[in-house]
Tab-separated table of C-alpha atoms in Angstrom:
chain	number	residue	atom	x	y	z
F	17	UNK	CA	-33.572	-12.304	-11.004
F	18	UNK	CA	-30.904	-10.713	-9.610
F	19	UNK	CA	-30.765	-7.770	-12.203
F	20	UNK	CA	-34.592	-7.491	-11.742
F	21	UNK	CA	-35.916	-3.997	-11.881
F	22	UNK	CA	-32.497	-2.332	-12.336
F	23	UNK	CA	-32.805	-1.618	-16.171
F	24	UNK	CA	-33.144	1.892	-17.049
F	25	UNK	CA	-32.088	2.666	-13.219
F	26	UNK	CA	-30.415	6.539	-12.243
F	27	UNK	CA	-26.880	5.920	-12.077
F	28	UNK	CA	-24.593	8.076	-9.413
F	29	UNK	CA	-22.496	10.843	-11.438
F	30	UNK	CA	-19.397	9.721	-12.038
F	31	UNK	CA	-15.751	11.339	-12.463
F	32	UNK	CA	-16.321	13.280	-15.697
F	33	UNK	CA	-19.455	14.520	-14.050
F	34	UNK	CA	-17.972	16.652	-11.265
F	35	UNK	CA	-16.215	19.570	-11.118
F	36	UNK	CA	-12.446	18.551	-10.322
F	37	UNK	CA	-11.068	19.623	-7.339
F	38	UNK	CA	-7.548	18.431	-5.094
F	39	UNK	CA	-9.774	16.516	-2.940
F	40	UNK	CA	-10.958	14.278	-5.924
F	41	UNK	CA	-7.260	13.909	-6.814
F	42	UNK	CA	-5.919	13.078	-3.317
F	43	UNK	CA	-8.169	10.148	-2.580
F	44	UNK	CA	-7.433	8.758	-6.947
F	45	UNK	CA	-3.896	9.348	-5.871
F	46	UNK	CA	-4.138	7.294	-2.967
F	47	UNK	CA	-5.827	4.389	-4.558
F	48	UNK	CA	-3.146	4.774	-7.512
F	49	UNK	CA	0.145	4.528	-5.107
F	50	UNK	CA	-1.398	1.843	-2.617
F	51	UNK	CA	-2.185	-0.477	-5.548
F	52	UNK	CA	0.937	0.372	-7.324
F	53	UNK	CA	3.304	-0.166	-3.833
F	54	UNK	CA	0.852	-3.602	-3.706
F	55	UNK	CA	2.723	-5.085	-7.194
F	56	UNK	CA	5.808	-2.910	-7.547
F	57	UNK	CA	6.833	-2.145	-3.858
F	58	UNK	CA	5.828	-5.529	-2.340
F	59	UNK	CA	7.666	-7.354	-5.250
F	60	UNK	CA	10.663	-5.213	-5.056
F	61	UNK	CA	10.514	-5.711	-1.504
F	62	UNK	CA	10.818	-9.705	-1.969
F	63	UNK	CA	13.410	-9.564	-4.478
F	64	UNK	CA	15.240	-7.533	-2.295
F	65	UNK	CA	14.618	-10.070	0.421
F	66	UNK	CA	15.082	-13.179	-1.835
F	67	UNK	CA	18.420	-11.694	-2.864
F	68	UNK	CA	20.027	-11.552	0.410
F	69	UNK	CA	18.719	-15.067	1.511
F	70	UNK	CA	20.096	-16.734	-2.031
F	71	UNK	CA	23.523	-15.377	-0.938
F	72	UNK	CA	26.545	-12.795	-2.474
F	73	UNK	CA	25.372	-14.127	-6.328
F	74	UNK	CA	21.955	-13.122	-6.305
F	75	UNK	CA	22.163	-9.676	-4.307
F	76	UNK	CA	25.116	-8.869	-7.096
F	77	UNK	CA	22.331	-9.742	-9.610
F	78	UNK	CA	19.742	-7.578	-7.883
F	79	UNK	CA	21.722	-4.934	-7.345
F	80	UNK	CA	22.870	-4.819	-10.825
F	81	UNK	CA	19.304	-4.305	-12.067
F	82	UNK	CA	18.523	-1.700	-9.176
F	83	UNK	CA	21.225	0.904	-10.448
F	84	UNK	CA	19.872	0.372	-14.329
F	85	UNK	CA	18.115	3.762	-15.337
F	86	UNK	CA	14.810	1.768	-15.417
F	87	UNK	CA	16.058	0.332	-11.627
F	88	UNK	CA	16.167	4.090	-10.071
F	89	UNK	CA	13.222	4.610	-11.874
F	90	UNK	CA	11.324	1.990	-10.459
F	91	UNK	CA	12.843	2.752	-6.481
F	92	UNK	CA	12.561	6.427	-6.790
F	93	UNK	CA	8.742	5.611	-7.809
F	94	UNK	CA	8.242	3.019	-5.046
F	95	UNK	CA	9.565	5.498	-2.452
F	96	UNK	CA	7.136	8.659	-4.119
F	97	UNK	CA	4.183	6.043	-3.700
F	98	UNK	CA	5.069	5.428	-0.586
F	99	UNK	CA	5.372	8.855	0.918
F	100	UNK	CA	2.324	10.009	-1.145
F	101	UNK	CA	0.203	6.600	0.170
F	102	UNK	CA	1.534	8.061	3.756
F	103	UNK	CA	0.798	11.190	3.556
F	104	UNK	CA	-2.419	10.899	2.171
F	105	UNK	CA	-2.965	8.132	4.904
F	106	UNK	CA	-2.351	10.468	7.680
F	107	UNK	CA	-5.158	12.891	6.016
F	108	UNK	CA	-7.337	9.580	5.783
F	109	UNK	CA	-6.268	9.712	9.588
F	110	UNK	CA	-7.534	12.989	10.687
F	111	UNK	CA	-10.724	12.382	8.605
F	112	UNK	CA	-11.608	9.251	9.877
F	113	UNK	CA	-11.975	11.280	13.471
F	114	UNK	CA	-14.787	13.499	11.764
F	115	UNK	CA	-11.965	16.545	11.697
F	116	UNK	CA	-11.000	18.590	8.300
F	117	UNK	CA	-13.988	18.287	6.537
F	118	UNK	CA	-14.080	22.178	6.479
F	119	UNK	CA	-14.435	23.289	2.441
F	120	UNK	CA	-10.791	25.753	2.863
F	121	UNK	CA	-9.085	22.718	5.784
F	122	UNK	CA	-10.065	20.150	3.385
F	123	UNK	CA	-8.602	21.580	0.160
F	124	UNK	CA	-5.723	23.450	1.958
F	125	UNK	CA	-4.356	19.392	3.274
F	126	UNK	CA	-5.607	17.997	-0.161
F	127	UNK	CA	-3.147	19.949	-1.718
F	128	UNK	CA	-0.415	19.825	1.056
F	129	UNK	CA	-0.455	15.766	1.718
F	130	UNK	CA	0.478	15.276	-2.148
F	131	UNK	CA	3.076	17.860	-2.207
F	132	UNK	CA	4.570	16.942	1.211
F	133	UNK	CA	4.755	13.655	-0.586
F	134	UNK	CA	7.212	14.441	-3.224
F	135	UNK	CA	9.178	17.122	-0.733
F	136	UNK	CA	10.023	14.007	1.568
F	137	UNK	CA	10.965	11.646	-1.602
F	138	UNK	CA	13.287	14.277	-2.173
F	139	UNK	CA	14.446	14.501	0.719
F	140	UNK	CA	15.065	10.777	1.556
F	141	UNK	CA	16.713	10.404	-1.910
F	142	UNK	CA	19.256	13.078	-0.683
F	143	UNK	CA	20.004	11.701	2.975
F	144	UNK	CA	20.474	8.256	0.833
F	145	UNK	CA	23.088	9.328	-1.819
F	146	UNK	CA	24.558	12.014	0.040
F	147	UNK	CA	25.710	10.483	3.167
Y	13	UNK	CA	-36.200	-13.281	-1.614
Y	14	UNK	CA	-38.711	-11.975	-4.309
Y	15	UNK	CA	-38.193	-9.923	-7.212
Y	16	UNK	CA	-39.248	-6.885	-6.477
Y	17	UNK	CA	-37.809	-3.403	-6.650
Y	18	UNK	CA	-33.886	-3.142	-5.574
Y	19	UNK	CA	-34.714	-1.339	-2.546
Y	20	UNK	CA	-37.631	-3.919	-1.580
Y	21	UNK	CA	-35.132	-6.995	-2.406
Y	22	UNK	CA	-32.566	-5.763	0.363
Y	23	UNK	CA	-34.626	-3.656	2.741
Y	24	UNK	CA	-34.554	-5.126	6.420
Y	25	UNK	CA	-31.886	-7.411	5.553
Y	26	UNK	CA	-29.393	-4.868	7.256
Y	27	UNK	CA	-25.928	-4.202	6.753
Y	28	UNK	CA	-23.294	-7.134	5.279
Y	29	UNK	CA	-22.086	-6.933	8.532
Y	30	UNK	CA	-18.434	-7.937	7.978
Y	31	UNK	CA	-17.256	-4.129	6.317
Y	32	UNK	CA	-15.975	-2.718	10.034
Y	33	UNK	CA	-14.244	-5.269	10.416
Y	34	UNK	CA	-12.341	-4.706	7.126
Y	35	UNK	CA	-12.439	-0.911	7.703
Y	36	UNK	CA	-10.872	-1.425	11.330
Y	37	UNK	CA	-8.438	-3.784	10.600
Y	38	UNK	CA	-6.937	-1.459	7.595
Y	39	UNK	CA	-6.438	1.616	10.141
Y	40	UNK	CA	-4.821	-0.965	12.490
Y	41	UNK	CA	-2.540	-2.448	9.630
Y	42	UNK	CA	-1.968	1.376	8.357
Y	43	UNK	CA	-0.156	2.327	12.043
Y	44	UNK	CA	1.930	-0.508	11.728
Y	45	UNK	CA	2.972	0.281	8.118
Y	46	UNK	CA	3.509	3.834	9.513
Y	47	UNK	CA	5.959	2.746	12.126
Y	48	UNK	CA	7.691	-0.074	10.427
Y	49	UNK	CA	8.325	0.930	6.661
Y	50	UNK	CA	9.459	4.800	8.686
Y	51	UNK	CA	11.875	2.614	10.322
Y	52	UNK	CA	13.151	0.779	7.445
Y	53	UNK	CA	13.103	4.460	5.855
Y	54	UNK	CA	15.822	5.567	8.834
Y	55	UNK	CA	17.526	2.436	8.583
Y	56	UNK	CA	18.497	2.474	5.245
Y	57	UNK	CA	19.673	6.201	5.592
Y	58	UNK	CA	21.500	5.283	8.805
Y	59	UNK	CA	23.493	2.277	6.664
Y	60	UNK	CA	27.189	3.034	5.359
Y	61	UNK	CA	25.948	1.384	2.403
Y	62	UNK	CA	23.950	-1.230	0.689
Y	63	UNK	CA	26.453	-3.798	0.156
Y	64	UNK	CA	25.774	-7.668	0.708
Y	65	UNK	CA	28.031	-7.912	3.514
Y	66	UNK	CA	26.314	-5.062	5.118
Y	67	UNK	CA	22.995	-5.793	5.081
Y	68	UNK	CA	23.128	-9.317	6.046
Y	69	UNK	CA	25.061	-8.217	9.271
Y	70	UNK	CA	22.535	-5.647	9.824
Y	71	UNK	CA	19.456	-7.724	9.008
Y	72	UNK	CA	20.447	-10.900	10.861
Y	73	UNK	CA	20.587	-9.168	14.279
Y	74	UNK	CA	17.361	-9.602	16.398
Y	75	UNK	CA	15.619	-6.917	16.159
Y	76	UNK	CA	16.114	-5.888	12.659
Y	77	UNK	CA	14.873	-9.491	11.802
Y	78	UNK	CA	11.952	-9.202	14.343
Y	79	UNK	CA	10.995	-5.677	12.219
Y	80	UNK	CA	11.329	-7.019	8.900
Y	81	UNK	CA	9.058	-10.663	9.561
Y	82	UNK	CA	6.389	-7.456	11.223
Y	83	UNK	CA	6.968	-5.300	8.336
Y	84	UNK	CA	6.298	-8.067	5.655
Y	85	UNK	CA	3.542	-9.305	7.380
Y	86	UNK	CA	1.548	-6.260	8.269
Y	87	UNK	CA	2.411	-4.420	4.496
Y	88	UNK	CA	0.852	-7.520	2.775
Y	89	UNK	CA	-2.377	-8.080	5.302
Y	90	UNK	CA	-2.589	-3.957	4.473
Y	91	UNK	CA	-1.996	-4.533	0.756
Y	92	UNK	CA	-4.541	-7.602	0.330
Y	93	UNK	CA	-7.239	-5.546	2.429
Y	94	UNK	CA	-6.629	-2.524	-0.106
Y	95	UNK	CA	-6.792	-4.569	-3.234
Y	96	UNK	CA	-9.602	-6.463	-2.381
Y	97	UNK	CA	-11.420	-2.824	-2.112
Y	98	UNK	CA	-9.821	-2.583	-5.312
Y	99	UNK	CA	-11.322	-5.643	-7.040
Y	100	UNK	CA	-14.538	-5.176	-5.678
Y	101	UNK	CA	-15.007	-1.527	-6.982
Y	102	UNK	CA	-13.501	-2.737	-10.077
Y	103	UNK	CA	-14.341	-6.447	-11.253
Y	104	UNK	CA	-18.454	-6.065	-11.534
Y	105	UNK	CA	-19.064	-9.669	-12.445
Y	106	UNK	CA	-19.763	-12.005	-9.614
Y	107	UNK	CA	-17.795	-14.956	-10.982
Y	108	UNK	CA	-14.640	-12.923	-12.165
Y	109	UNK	CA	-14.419	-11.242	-8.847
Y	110	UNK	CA	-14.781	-14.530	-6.595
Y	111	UNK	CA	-11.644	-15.553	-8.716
Y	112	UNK	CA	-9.896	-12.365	-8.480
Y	113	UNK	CA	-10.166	-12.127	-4.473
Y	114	UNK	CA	-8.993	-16.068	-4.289
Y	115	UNK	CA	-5.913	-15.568	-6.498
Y	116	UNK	CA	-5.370	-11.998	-4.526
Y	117	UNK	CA	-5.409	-13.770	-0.948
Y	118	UNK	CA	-3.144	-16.884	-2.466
Y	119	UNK	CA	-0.663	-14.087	-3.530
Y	120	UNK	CA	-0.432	-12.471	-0.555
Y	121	UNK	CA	-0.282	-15.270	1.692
Y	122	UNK	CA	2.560	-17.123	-0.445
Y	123	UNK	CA	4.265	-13.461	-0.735
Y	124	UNK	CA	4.436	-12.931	3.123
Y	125	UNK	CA	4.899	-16.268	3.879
Y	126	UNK	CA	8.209	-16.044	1.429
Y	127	UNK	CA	9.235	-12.709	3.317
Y	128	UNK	CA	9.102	-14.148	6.546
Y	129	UNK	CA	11.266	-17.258	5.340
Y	130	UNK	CA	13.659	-15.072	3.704
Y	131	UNK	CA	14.118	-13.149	6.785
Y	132	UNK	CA	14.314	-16.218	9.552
Y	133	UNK	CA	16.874	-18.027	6.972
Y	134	UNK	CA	18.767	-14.651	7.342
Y	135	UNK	CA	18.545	-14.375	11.213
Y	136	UNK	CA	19.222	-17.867	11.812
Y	137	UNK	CA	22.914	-17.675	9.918
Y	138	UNK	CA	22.243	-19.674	6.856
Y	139	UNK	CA	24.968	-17.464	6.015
Y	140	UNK	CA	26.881	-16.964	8.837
């Protein structure tokens, strides 16, 4: 009953139908680093936390696996997602007020939340080894 | 309910009624990501390092522990209100999806709830 009269139905176009533009891969991006930060970040986050509660043992053991190639790799992409997510948050933001929805506005901060994103990964990775 | 067309099977029934709600409270949980996970950013900058010693001393102050129980709490409430948009995009069958949003809220409930214990253990000098 409840797939009654939905056979043969018009389906919305999909991804591979559109043309691709930054504002398509903003909002994938968005969904991709939230639900990544969700698993990785969160768990991360409670390891982290876990660590210092179990005491001096089991912060060495966590910190021995954070500075493993495979350890930066998994930070440095925790803190990308996270910037990115933020970034493309704040555009979320200024959308959600009706603003930017101007064809040149909207493409100009689709491509500038993304790259503003990596810029501030960058730059937090630097204030964090360097000081 | 009859069997009619789509349209005719949910016309005048009106919206679901609970999606503002869920929109609302994601904006609401987004500020507070925004200003707590920017000041765990500064604070791990502003640390002479990551060593044990260093981080318990920092973390079992007050206010750092006050932060972090916020942080963990209003990340996950964000996280499970994100993934749930996730699942339901995602997971088309009615069954699999009613088991996917159950396991997703007894994950994120167990996950903050172990944050927050972490942290009060910490603030409360289990290791003092």
């Amino acid at each position: 009953m409840a797939t009654a009269g939905t056979k043969n139905r018009p389906l919305s176009p999909h991804l591979q139908i559109w043309r691709w533009g930054p504002h398509m891969f903003v909002s994938i991006l968005h969904r991709v680093t939230g639900n990544g930060m969700a698993v990785a970040g969160l768990g991360v986050l409670l390891w982290w936390l876990g660590a210092l509660a179990g005491g001096p043992a089991a912060y060495a053991t966590f910190a021995s696996w954070m500075t493993t190639p495979i350890g930066y790799l998994v930070l440095v992409g925790i803190s990308w997602a996270f910037f990115s997510h933020m970034m493309s948050g704040l555009r979320h933001f200024v959308l959600d007020i009706g603003a930017g929805y101007e064809l040149t506005w909207n493409k100009t901060w689709s491509i500038v939340a993304p790259v503003l994103g990596v810029v501030l990964t960058a730059a937090f990775w630097a204030l964090l080894l360097l000081r | 309910m009859g069997n009619g067309t789509s349209i005719g099977r949910v016309r005048g029934l009106g919206s679901a009624k609970s999606g503002p709600h869920h929109w609302i409270l994601q904006r609401m949980t987004a500020i507070g990501n925004l200003l707590l996970v920017l000041w765990l950013v500064v604070s791990l900058i502003l640390l002479p390092d990551l060593s044990y010693g260093t981080v318990v001393g920092w973390l079992s102050r007050p206010v750092p522990a006050l932060a972090m129980t916020l942080l963990v709490i209003s990340t996950f409430w964000h996280a499970r209100l994100g993934m749930q948009v996730m699942l339901e995009d995602y997971v088309h069958e009615h069954g699999n999806k009613f088991a996917c949003i159950a396991a997703l809220n007894l994950v994120a409930f167990a996950g903050a709830a172990f944050g927050v214990f972490c942290v009060v253990r910490l603030a409360l000098g289990a290791h003092a």
